[in-house]
Structures are given as structure tokens and as C-alpha cells.
Coordinates of C-alpha atoms and ligand atoms in Angstrom, one line a residue:
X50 CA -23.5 12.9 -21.7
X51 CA -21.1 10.5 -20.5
X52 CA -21.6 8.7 -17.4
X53 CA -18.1 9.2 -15.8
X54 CA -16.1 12.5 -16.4
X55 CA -11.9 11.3 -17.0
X56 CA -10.0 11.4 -14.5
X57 CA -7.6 14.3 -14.3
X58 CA -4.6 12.1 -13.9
X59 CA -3.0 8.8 -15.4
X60 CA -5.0 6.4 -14.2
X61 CA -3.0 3.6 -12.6
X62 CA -2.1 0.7 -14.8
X63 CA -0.6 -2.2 -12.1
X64 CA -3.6 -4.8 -11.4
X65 CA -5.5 -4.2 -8.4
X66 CA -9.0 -5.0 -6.4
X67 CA -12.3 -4.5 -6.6
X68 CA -13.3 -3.3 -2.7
X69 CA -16.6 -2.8 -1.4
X70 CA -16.7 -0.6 1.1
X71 CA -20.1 -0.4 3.0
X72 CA -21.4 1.2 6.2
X73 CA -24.5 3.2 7.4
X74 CA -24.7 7.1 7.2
X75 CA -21.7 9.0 8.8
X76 CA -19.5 6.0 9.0
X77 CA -16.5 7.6 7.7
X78 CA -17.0 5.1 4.5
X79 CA -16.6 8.4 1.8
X80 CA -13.8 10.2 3.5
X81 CA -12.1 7.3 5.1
X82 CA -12.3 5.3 1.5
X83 CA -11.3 8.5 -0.4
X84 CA -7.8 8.5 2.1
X85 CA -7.3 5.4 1.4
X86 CA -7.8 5.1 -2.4
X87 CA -5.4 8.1 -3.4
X88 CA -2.5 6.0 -0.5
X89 CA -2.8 3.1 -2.7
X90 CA -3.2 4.5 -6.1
X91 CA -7.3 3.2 -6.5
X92 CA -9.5 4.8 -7.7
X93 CA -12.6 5.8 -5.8
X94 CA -16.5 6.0 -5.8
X95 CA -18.8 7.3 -3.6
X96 CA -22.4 5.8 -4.6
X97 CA -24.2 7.4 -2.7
X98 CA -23.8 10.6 -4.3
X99 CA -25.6 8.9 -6.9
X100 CA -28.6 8.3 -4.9
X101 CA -28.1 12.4 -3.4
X102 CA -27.9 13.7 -6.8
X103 CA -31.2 12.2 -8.2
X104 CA -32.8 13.1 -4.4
X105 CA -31.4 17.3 -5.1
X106 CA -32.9 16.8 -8.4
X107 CA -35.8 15.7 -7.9
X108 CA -36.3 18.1 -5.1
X109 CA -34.8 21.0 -7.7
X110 CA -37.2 20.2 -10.3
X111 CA -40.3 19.2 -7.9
X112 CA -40.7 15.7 -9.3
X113 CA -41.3 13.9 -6.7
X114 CA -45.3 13.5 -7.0
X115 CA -44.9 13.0 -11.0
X116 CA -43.7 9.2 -10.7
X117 CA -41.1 6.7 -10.8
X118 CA -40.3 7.5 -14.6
X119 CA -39.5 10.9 -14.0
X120 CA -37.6 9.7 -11.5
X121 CA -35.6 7.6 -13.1
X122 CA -35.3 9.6 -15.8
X123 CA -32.8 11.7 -13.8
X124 CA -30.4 9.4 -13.5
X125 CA -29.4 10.3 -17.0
X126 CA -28.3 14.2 -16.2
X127 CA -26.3 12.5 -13.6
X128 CA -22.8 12.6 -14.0
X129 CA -20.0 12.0 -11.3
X130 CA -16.4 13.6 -11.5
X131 CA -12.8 12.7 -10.9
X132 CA -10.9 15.1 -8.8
X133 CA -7.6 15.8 -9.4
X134 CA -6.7 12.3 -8.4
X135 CA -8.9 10.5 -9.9
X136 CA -11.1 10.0 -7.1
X137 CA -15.0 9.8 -8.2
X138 CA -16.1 12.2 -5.3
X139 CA -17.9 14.7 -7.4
X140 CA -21.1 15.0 -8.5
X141 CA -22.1 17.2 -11.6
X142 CA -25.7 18.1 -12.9
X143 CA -25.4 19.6 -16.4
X144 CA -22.1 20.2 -16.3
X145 CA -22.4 22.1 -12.8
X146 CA -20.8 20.6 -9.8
X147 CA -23.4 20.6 -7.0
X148 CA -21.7 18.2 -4.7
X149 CA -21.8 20.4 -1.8
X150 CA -25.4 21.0 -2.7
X151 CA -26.6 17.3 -2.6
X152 CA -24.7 17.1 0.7
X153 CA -27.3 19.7 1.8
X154 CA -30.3 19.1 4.8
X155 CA -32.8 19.0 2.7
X156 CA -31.3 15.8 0.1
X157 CA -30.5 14.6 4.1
X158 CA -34.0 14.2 4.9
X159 CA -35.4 12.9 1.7
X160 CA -32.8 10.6 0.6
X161 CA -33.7 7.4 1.9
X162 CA -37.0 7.6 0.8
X163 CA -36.3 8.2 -2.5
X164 CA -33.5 5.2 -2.7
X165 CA -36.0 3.0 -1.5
X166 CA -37.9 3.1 -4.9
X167 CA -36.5 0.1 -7.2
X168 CA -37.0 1.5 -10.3
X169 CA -34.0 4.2 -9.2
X170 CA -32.0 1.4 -7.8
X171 CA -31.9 -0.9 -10.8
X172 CA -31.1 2.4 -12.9
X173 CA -28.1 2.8 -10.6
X174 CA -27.2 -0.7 -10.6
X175 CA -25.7 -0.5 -13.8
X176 CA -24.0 2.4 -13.8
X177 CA -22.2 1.3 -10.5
X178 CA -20.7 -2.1 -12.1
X179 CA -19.4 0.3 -15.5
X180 CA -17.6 2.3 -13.0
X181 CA -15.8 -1.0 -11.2
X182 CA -15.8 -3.2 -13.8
X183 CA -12.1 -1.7 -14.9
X184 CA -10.8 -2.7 -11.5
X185 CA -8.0 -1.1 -9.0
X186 CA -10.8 0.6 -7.0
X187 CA -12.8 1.3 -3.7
X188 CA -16.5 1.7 -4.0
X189 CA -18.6 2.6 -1.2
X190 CA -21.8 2.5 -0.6
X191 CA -24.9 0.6 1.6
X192 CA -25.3 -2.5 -0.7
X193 CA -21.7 -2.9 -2.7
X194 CA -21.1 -6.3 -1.3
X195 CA -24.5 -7.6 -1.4
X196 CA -26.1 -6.1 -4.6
X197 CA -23.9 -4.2 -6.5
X198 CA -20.7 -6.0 -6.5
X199 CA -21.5 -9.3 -4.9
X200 CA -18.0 -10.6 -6.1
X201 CA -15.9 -7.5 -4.9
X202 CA -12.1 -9.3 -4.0
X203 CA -12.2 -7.7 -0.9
X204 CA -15.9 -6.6 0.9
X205 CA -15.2 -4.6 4.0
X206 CA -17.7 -2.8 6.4
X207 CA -17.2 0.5 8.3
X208 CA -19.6 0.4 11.2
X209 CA -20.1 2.8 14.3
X210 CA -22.1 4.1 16.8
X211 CA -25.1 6.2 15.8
X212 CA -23.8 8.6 18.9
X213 CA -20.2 8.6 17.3
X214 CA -21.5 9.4 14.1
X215 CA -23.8 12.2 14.7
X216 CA -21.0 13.4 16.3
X217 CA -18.4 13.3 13.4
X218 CA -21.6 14.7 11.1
X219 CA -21.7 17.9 13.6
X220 CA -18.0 18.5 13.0
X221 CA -18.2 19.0 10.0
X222 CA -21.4 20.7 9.5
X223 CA -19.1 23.1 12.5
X224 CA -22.2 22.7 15.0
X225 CA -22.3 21.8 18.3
X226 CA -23.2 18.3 18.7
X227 CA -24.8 18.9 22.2
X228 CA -27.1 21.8 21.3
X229 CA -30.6 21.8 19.0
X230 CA -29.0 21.2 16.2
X231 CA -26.9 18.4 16.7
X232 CA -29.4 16.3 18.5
X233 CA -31.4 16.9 15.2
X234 CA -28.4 15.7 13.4
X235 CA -28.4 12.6 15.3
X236 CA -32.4 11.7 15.2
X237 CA -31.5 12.4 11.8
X238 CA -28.9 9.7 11.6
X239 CA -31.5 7.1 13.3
X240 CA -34.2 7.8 11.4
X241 CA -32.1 7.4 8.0
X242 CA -30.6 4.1 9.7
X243 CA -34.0 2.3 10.5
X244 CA -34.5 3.8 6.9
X245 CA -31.8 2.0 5.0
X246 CA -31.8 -1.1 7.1
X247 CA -35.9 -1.6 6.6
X248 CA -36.3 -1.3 3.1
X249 CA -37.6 -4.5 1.0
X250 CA -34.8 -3.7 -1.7
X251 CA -30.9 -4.2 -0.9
X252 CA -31.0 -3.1 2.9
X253 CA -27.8 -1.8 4.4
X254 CA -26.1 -4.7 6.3
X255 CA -22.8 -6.1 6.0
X256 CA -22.0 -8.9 3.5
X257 CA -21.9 -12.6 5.1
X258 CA -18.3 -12.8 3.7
X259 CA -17.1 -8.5 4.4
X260 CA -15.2 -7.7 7.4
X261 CA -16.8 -5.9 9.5
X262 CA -14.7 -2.7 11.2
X263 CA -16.2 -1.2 14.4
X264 CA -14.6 2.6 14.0
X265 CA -15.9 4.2 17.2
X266 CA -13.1 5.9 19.2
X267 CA -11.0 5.6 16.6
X268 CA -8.7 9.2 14.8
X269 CA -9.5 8.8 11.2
X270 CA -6.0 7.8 10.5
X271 CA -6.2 4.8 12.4
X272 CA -9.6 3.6 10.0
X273 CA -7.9 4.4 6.8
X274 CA -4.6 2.9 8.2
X275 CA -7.3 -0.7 9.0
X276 CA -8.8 -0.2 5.8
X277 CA -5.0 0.2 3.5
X278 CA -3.5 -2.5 5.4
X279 CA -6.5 -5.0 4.5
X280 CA -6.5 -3.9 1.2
X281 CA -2.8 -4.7 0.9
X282 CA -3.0 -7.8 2.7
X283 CA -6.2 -9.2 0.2
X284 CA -3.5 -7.7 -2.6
X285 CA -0.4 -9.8 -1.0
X286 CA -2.7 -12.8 -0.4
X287 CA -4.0 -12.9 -4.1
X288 CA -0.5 -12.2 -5.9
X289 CA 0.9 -15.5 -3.3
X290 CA -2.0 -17.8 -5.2
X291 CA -4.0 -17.7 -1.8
X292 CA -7.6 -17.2 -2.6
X293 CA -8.9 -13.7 -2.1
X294 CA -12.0 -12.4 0.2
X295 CA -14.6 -14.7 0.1
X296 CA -17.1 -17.0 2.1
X297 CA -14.4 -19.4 4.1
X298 CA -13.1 -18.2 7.2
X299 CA -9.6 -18.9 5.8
X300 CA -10.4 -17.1 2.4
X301 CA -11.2 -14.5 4.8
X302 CA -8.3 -14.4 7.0
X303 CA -5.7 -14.4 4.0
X304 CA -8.2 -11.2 2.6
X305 CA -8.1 -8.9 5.9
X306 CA -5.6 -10.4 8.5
X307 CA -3.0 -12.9 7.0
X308 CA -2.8 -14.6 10.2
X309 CA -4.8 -17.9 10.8
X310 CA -7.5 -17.5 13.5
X311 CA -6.5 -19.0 16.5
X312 CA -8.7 -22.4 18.4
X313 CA -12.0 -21.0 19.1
X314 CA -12.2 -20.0 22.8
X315 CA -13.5 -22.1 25.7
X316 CA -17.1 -20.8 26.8
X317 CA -18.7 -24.2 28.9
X318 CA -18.5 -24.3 32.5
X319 CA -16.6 -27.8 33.5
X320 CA -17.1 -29.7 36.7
X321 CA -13.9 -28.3 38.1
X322 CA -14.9 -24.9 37.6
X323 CA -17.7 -25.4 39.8
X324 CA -16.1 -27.7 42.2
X325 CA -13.7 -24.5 42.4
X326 CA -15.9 -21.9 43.2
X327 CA -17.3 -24.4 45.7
X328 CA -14.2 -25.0 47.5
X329 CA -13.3 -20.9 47.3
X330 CA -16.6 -20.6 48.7
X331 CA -16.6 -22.8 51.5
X332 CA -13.2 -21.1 52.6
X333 CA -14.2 -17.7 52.4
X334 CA -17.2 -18.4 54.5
X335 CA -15.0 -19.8 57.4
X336 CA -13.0 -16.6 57.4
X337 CA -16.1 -13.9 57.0
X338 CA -19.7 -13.2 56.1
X339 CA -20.4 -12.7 52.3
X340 CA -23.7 -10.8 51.3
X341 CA -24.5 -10.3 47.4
X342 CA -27.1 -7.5 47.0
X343 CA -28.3 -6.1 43.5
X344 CA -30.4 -8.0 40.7
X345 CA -28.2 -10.7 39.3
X346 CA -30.8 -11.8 37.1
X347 CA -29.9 -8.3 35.2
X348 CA -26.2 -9.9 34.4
X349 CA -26.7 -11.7 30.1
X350 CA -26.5 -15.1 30.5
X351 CA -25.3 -15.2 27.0
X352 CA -23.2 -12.7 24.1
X353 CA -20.6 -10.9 25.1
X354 CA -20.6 -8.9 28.8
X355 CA -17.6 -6.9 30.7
X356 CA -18.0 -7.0 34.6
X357 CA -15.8 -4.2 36.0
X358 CA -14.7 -4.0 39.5
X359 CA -12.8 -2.2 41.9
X360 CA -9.4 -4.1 43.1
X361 CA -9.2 -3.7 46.7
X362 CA -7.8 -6.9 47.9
X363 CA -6.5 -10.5 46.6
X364 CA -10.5 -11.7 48.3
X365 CA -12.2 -10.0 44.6
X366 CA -11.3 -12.2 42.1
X367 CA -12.0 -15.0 44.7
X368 CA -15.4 -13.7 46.0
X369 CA -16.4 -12.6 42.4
X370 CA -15.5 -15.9 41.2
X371 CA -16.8 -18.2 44.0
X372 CA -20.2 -16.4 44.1
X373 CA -20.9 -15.4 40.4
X374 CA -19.8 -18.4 38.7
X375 CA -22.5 -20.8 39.8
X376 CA -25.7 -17.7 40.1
X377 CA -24.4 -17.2 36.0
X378 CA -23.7 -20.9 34.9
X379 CA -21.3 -19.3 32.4
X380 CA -17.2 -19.3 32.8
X381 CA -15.8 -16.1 33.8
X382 CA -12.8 -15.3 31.9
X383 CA -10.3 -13.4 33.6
X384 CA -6.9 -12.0 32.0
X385 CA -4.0 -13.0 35.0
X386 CA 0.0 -12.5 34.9
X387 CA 2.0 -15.4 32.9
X388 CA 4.2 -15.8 36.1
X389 CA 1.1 -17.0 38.1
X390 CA 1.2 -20.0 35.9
X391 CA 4.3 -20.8 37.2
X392 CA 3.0 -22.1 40.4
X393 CA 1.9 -25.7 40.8
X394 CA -1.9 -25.9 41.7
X395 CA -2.7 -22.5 41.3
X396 CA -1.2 -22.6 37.6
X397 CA -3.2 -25.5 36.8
X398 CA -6.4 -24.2 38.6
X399 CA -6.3 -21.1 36.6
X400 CA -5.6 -22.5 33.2
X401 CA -8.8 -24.7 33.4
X402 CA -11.1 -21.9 35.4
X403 CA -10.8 -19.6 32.5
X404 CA -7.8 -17.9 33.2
X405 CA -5.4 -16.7 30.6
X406 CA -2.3 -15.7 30.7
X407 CA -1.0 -12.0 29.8
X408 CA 2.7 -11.7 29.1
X409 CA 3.6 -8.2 30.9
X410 CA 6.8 -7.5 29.2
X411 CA 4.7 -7.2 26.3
X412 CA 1.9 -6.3 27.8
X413 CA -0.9 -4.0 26.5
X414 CA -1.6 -4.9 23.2
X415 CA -1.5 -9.0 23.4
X416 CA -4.0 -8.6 26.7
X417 CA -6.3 -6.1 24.4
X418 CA -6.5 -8.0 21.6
X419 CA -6.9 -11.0 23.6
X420 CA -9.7 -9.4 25.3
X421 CA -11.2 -8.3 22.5
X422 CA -11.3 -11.5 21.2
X423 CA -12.9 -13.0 24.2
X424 CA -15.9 -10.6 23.4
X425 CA -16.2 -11.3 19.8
X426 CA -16.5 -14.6 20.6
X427 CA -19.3 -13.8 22.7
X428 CA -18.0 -14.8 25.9
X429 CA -17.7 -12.9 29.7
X430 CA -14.6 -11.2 30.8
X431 CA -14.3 -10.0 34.3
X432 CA -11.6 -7.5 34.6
X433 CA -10.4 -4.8 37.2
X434 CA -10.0 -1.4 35.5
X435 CA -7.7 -0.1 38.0
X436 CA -5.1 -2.9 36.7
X437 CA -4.1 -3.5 40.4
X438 CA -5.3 -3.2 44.0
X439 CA -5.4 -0.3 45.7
X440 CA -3.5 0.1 48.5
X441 CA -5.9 2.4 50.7
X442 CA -9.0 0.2 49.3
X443 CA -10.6 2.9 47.3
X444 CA -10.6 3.7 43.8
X445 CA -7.6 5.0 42.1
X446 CA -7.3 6.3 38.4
X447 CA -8.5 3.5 36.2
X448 CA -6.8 2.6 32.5
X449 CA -8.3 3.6 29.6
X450 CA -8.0 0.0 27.7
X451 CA -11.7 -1.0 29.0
X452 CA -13.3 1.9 28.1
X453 CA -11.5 1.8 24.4
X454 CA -12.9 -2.5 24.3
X455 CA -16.1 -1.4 25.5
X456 CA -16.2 1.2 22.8
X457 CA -15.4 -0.7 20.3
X458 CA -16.9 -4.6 20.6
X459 CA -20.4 -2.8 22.2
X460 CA -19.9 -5.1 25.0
X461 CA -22.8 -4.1 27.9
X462 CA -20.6 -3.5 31.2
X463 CA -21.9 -4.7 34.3
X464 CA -20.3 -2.6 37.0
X465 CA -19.3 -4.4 40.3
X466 CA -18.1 -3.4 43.7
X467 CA -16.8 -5.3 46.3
X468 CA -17.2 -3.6 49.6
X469 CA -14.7 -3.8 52.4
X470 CA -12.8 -6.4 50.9
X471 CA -9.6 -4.3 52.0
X472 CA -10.6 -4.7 55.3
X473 CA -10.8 -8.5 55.7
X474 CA -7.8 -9.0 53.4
X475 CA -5.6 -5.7 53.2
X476 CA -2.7 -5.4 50.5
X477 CA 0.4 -6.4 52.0
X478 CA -1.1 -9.2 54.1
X479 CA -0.2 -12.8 53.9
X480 CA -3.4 -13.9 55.1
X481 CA -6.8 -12.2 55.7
X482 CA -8.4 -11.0 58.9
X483 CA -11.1 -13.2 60.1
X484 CA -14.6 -11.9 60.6
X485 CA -16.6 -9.0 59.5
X486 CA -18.4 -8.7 56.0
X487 CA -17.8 -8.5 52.4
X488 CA -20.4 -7.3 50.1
X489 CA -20.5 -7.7 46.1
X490 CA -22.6 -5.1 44.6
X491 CA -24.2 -5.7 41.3
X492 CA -24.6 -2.6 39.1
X493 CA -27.2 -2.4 35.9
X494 CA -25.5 -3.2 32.8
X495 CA -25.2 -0.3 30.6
X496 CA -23.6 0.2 26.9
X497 CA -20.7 2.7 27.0
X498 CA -21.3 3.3 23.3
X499 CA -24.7 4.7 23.7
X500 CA -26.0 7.7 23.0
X501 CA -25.0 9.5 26.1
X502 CA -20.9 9.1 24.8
X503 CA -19.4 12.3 24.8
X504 CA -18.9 15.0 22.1
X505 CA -14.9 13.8 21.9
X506 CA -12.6 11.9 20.1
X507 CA -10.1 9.7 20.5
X508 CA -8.2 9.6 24.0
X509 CA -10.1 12.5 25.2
X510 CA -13.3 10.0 24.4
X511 CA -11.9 7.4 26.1
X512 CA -10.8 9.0 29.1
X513 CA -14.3 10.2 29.4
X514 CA -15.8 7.0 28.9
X515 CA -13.6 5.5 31.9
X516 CA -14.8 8.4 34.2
X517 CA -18.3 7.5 32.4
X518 CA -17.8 3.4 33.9
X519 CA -15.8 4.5 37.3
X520 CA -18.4 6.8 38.2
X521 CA -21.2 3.6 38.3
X522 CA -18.5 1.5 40.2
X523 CA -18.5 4.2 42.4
X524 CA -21.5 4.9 42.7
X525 CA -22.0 1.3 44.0
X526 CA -19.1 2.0 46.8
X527 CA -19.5 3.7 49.8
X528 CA -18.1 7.1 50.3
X529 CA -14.8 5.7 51.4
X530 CA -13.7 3.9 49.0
X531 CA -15.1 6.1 46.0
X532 CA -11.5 7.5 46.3
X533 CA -10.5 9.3 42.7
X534 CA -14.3 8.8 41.0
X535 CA -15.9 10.2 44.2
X536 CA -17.3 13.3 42.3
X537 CA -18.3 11.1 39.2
X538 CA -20.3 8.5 41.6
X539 CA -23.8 7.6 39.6
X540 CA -23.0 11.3 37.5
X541 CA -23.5 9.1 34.1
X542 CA -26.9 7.0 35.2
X543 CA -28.7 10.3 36.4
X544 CA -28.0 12.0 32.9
X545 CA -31.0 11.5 30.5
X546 CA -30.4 9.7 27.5
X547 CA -27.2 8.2 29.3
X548 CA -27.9 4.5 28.7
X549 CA -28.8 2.6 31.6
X550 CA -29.5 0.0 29.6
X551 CA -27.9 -1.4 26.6
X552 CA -29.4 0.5 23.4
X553 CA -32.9 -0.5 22.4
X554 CA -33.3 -1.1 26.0
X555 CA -34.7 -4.2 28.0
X556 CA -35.2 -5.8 25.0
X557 CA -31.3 -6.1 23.4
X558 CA -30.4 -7.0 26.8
X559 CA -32.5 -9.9 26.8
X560 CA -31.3 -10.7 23.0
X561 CA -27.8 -11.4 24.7
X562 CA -29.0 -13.1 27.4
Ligands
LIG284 O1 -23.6 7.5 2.2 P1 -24.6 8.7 2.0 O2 -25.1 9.2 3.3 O3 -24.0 9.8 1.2 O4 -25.8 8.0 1.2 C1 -26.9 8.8 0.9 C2 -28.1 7.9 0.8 O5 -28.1 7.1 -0.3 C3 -28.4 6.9 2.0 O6 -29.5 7.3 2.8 C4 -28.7 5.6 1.4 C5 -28.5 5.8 -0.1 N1 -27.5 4.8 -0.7 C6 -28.0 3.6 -1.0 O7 -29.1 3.3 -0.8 N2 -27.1 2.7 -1.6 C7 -25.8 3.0 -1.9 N3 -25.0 2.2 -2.5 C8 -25.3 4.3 -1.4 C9 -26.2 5.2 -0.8

């Protein structure tokens, strides 16, 4: 029986890749790769339907206590199946197409065991590098870039939430992801995870040279759009003589994003940062009292954190800044208008305190990806998710951009609140109003992208998650200035299973610290 069935249609003759295209259970890697392979004439394989097929079989023909041999001897009355474009998405047994069997609950919950058996993978392994060795095609799988096709032009990685996936696996099974079912669904997920990332033989993690997507939040457009526009990039690179995907961070670059990266960014605290925050606190302290109250100890002293505030007054980024900076020995990076640059002291004070500059005319996108690159590089960003103060000093409807970078670069928040700082130093007021109190609460860090996200995609997801990281805020105000979130105050840290704490709890925290 041959291995492959023929495709249905021509198949396409221009010179093209070889893309890996790995990711855990539920990633979107099948579905997302399949979208993208018929956009850009590739073909398309989903390995794991090798691995399902031999699992339904063996559970069909009750060999799983008669050995590896009979095992492996499967693998043989396996034979996958082009669909009408050409796309190698089905799987046949003896000529009859079970791929909606092998998709079933039962190949679910026996799947990882059996590929953990090396015998069945080395039977695979071949198979998998006749089907790409022709070229012009997306292969996806757990181990494409690091076993099967270690020198794939372009090796990219689809990565999510576990909550996010369970999610998208409920969809499409049509079951709610909130009731019995769908939290079985998702313990399902994590068990096959700590499955496929634990086993001795080609583990699921991303290649040291594949690009690594983080998906969560995202319409499934938007990944096939990332994953087609790498693809063409790594195609434009390599027909302009630049070298394709591979182990340099330039080789890289040209593969996935023709852009060169951009000077690493600044992470040491200087002496003029702290001689700042010393002046800043010595004037605050002649104009009122400043208490800090909460565990600052609980704030990572290293990876990449988000504290959120409420914006009250022009006294937050100074009382934040003043008081934080030297408890964390870290810089605080903050994202500020260009035009503040423009002034003389305060320009140059801000471009050396970890300041950077947002142009607003274009705004949103530069100060995302900016921020975004701020956290991949493992730094802190402080940042007010209101976008501007408040004129009666309590919360007002917050922007979703935080929400959609927490979501996506798995950032922990820590939420903040400054506490009357509207009274000392209202909007509108040159100068603040001596005496009285401020007092900067610290929150518990918590990971938006935990297992308490909602059952939602997209905006709808996001606008959740913001009402998710205003209600801790909040909850950290007192009534007064609770303003728009006042019903959501401390909602998301009372729910079970909500993440308090980063996921994996106490213990990934302190990994970033
Ligand atoms: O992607 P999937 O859920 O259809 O994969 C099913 C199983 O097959 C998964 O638990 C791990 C395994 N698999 C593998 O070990 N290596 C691959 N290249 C593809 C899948």
C-alpha cells in the first residue's frame, strides 16, 4: 500500500520551503497550517495523525499489551490522504478514512503514551522525511524542527495557553468549556502536555532556531495571516541570496521578520536613576506623607512584569517611581508622549530614567510593539491602563492594549493603586496641595493567561481580561475611587482557579524573580 495517497490536484511545480510547524495539543498548528498551506500553494501534513492512527488502531485491534512489534507493525496499514487540495489531512486505514475516528476521546487519552514508545517513532521518522523531502510544504507536528526535519528552511512554533486551548478544543467538540466536560477537556490538555514535554524521546519544545508565535487572544485569521507572511518573508529572503531560517539571530530575522532587530534594550539601574528617585522623593516628602503598604517582596526582581495603576494625578508616575525604583533595584520602564522630550531637563531626565518615547499621531501600534518588546526582553514596564488621568480621581474605562500584551508575552501583572493622589495633586492644578497622605498599594502578581481566562475570543477576550486586571486595581482602591470597575473590585481573585499567582504558582514566580 503506498504510503501517501496522490493528491487530487496538480501539485505545485514553483520552488518552495520546507516549514516545520510545531506546537503543543490544540495550538491551532493543523487547522492554522492547513489555511495557510492551500494560501500559498504548499502542500500540507499533519503528523500527528500518524501517531492517532497507529493509537485508534492499536486500540481497534486490542494490541496494546502484545508489544512494541505489533505495534510498529501498524504503521504499515497507515496511509494518509490528500484532500482536494492536496493537503495531507486525512488519514485512511485499509482504504477507509477514519480521520474523524482517530480524532476521537478515546485516541485523546491514549495517544501520548503510545508516541512515547521509540520503536513507533523511528518507524514514523522515515515516513515523515519521504513526505517533505519533495519540498513546497508545511509539516506540523511536536518534534519537526528538532527530530524530524532538523534543517526545515523555515521552523516556526505555535504556542498558547493551555486555558486558551481547551477552550478552542470545546468549540469544536460544540461543548461548553465551563461545564464537566470542558474542564475535562482541559485536564486533558495538561496531562497530554506534561506528556509530550516529559518524554526521554523527542519532547515537544520549540527549536533553538524556530520562531516562536504566542497565539492566545488571537482570531485564527490573524495566526494564519503571522504564519503566511513569515513564510513569504523566509521565501523573499532566500530568492534575495540572504540566508534562510537558521541558528543566527540575523538568519533569523531575514526568515520571519525582514527587519533587523533593533539595540537590545537598557535593563541596569544607573546612578542617575537612583539619584532621581531620590531627589523625587525628598520633594514629595516636603509636600505630604507617603505610606507604601502591601508585600513588595512579592514584585519579580527579574523576567518580564507589567505593574498597572490607576492614573489619578501627575504625583503617580512620580510616587511610583521615587518609591519603587530603589525597594526593586531594577529600571522601570515607562512608555511617555514624544512631546515631553521636548522640554529641557525633563527630556533628558526621562530619556536616561527609562523613559521612551511614543509618537501619538501614530500611536497604538508603535507603543504596543514597543511594549511588547520591552517584555520579551525580560524587562519591567509600568503603565497606566486608563491611558490618562482621571479627572474625578477614580477609575474610568481602561484600554484593552494591556490586557491583549499581557495575553500574549505571559507577563505576571502586579496591580497597583495609588490612593488619594487626586487629592494632594488634582488634574488641572499647577501645583499640588500640601499635606495629607498618599498611599501606593501593592497588589499580588497574577497571570492574565491563566486558567481562569474566559470562555471568549478575541476582543470580547480581551475586554474581559481588562475587567479581569481593573477589578484587582480596584479592589486595592477605596470605594471612591473604584469608579467604572466598582462592581468587578477583587471579583477575579475570589474565583477559584482564577490565578492569583502566576501558573505553577509560588514557584514560576520565583523562577522570574
Ligand atoms: O497534534 P495532535 O494532538 O493531533 O497529536 C497527537 C499526538 O501525537 C500528541 O499527543 C503527540 C503526538 N505527536 C508526536 O509525538 N509527534 C508529532 N510529530 C506529532 C504528534
Amino acid at each position: 500500500m503506498p504510503a501517501v495517497a496522490a493528491p487530487a490536484s496538480a501539485p505545485e511545480t514553483r520552488p518552495g520551503l520546507v516549514v516545520a510547524l510545531d506546537g503543543p495539543g490544540s495550538s491551532g498548528k493543523s487547522s492554522v497550517g492547513a489555511a495557510a498551506a492551500l494560501e500559498l500553494g504548499y502542500r500540507f501534513c499533519d503528523t500527528g495523525l500518524l501517531y492517532r492512527a497507529a493509537t485508534w488502531l492499536s486500540l481497534h485491534r486490542g494490541v496494546g499489551d502484545t508489544g512494541v512489534e505489533a505495534l510498529v507493525a501498524l504503521v504499515d496499514d497507515v496511509e494518509l490522504a490528500a484532500d482536494a487540495e492536496g493537503r495531507l489531512a486525512r488519514v485512511l486505514v485499509d482504504g477507509r478514512d477514519v480521520t474523524k475516528e482517530v480524532r476521537g476521546p478515546d485516541v485523546d487519552a491514549a495517544v501520548s503514551a503510545v508516541s512515547r514508545v521509540p520503536e513507533l517513532r523511528a518507524a514514523l521518522l522515515d515516513r515523515q522525511r519521504r513526505i517533505a523531502a519533495p519540498g513546497r510544504i508545511i509539516m506540523a507536528g511536536r518534534d519537526i524542527g528538532t527530530v524530524v526535519l532538523p534543517d526545515a528552511d523555515l521552523k516556526l512554533f505555535l504556542s498558547a495557553s493551555v486555558a486558551e486551548r481547551a477552550r478552542r478544543r470545546a468549540e469544536e467538540r460544540r461543548v461548553n468549556p465551563d461545564r464537566a466536560e470542558g474542564r475535562d477537556i482541559l485536564a486533558e490538555l495538561r496531562r497530554r502536555d506534561e506528556l509530550d514535554s516529559s518524554r526521554a524521546v523527542a519532547p515537544l519544545r520549540p527549536a533553538d532556531d524556530a520562531r516562536v508565535l504566542v497565539t492566545d487572544g488571537n482570531r485564527f485569521e490573524e495566526t494564519v495571516e503571522l504564519v503566511v507572511d513569515a513564510i513569504r518573508s523566509a521565501e523573499a529572503a532566500r530568492s534575495a541570496g540572504t540566508p534562510s531560517a537558521g541558528t543566527t539571530p540575523t538568519a533569523r530575522a531575514l526568515a520571519g521578520d525582514v527587519r533587523p532587530r533593533p539595540e537590545p534594550i537598557e535593563g541596569h539601574l544607573t546612578p542617575l536613576i537612583r539619584l532621581v528617585a531620590a531627589a523625587a522623593r525628598l520633594i514629595t516628602r516636603a509636600v505630604t506623607r507617603v505610606t507604601i503598604e502591601g508585600d513588595l517582596r512579592a514584585i519579580p526582581r527579574r523576567g518580564p512584569v507589567i505593574l498597572a495603576a490607576n492614573h489619578a494625578s501627575n504625583a503617580d508616575p512620580v510616587v511610583i517611581g521615587a518609591w519603587l525604583t530603589p525597594q526593586l533595584g531594577r529600571r522601570i520602564h515607562w512608555l511617555g508622549k514624544k512631546e515631553l522630550f521636548d522640554w529641557p531637563i525633563i527630556g533628558w531626565m526621562g530619556r536616561s530614567g527609562g523613559v521612551h518615547p511614543v509618537d501619538r499621531s501614530t500611536a497604538d501600534l508603535e507603543a504596543f510593539r514597543l511594549a511588547q518588546r520591552i517584555l520579551e526582553e525580560g524587562h519591567l514596564l509600568m503603565v497606566f491602563p486608563e491611558g490618562t488621568r482621571s479627572s474625578d480621581g477614580a477609575l474610568q474605562p481602561a484600554k484593552d492594549g494591556l490586557a491583549m500584551l499581557a495575553l500574549r508575552t505571559r507577563a505576571p501583572i502586579v496591580p497597583l493603586a495609588v490612593v488619594d493622589s487626586d487629592l494632594r495633586w488634582p488634574r488641572g492644578q499647577l501645583l499640588p496641595r500640601p499635606g495629607g497622605r498618599i498611599t501606593l498599594r501593592i497588589g499580588e502578581p497574577f497571570l492574565l493567561a491563566d486558567d481562569g481566562a474566559p470562555a471568549r475570543r478575541g476582543r470580547a477576550a480581551k475586554g474581559a481580561a481588562t475587567v479581569r486586571l481593573m477589578g484587582r486595581i480596584a479592589a486595592l482602591l477605596p470605594p471612591r475611587q473604584r469608579g467604572t470597575y466598582a462592581a468587578h473590585a477583587g471579583e477575579d481573585a475570589a474565583r477559584p482557579g482564577s490565578g492569583t499567582r502566576p501558573r505553577g504558582g509560588r514557584r514560576d514566580l520565583e523562577a522570574v524573580r
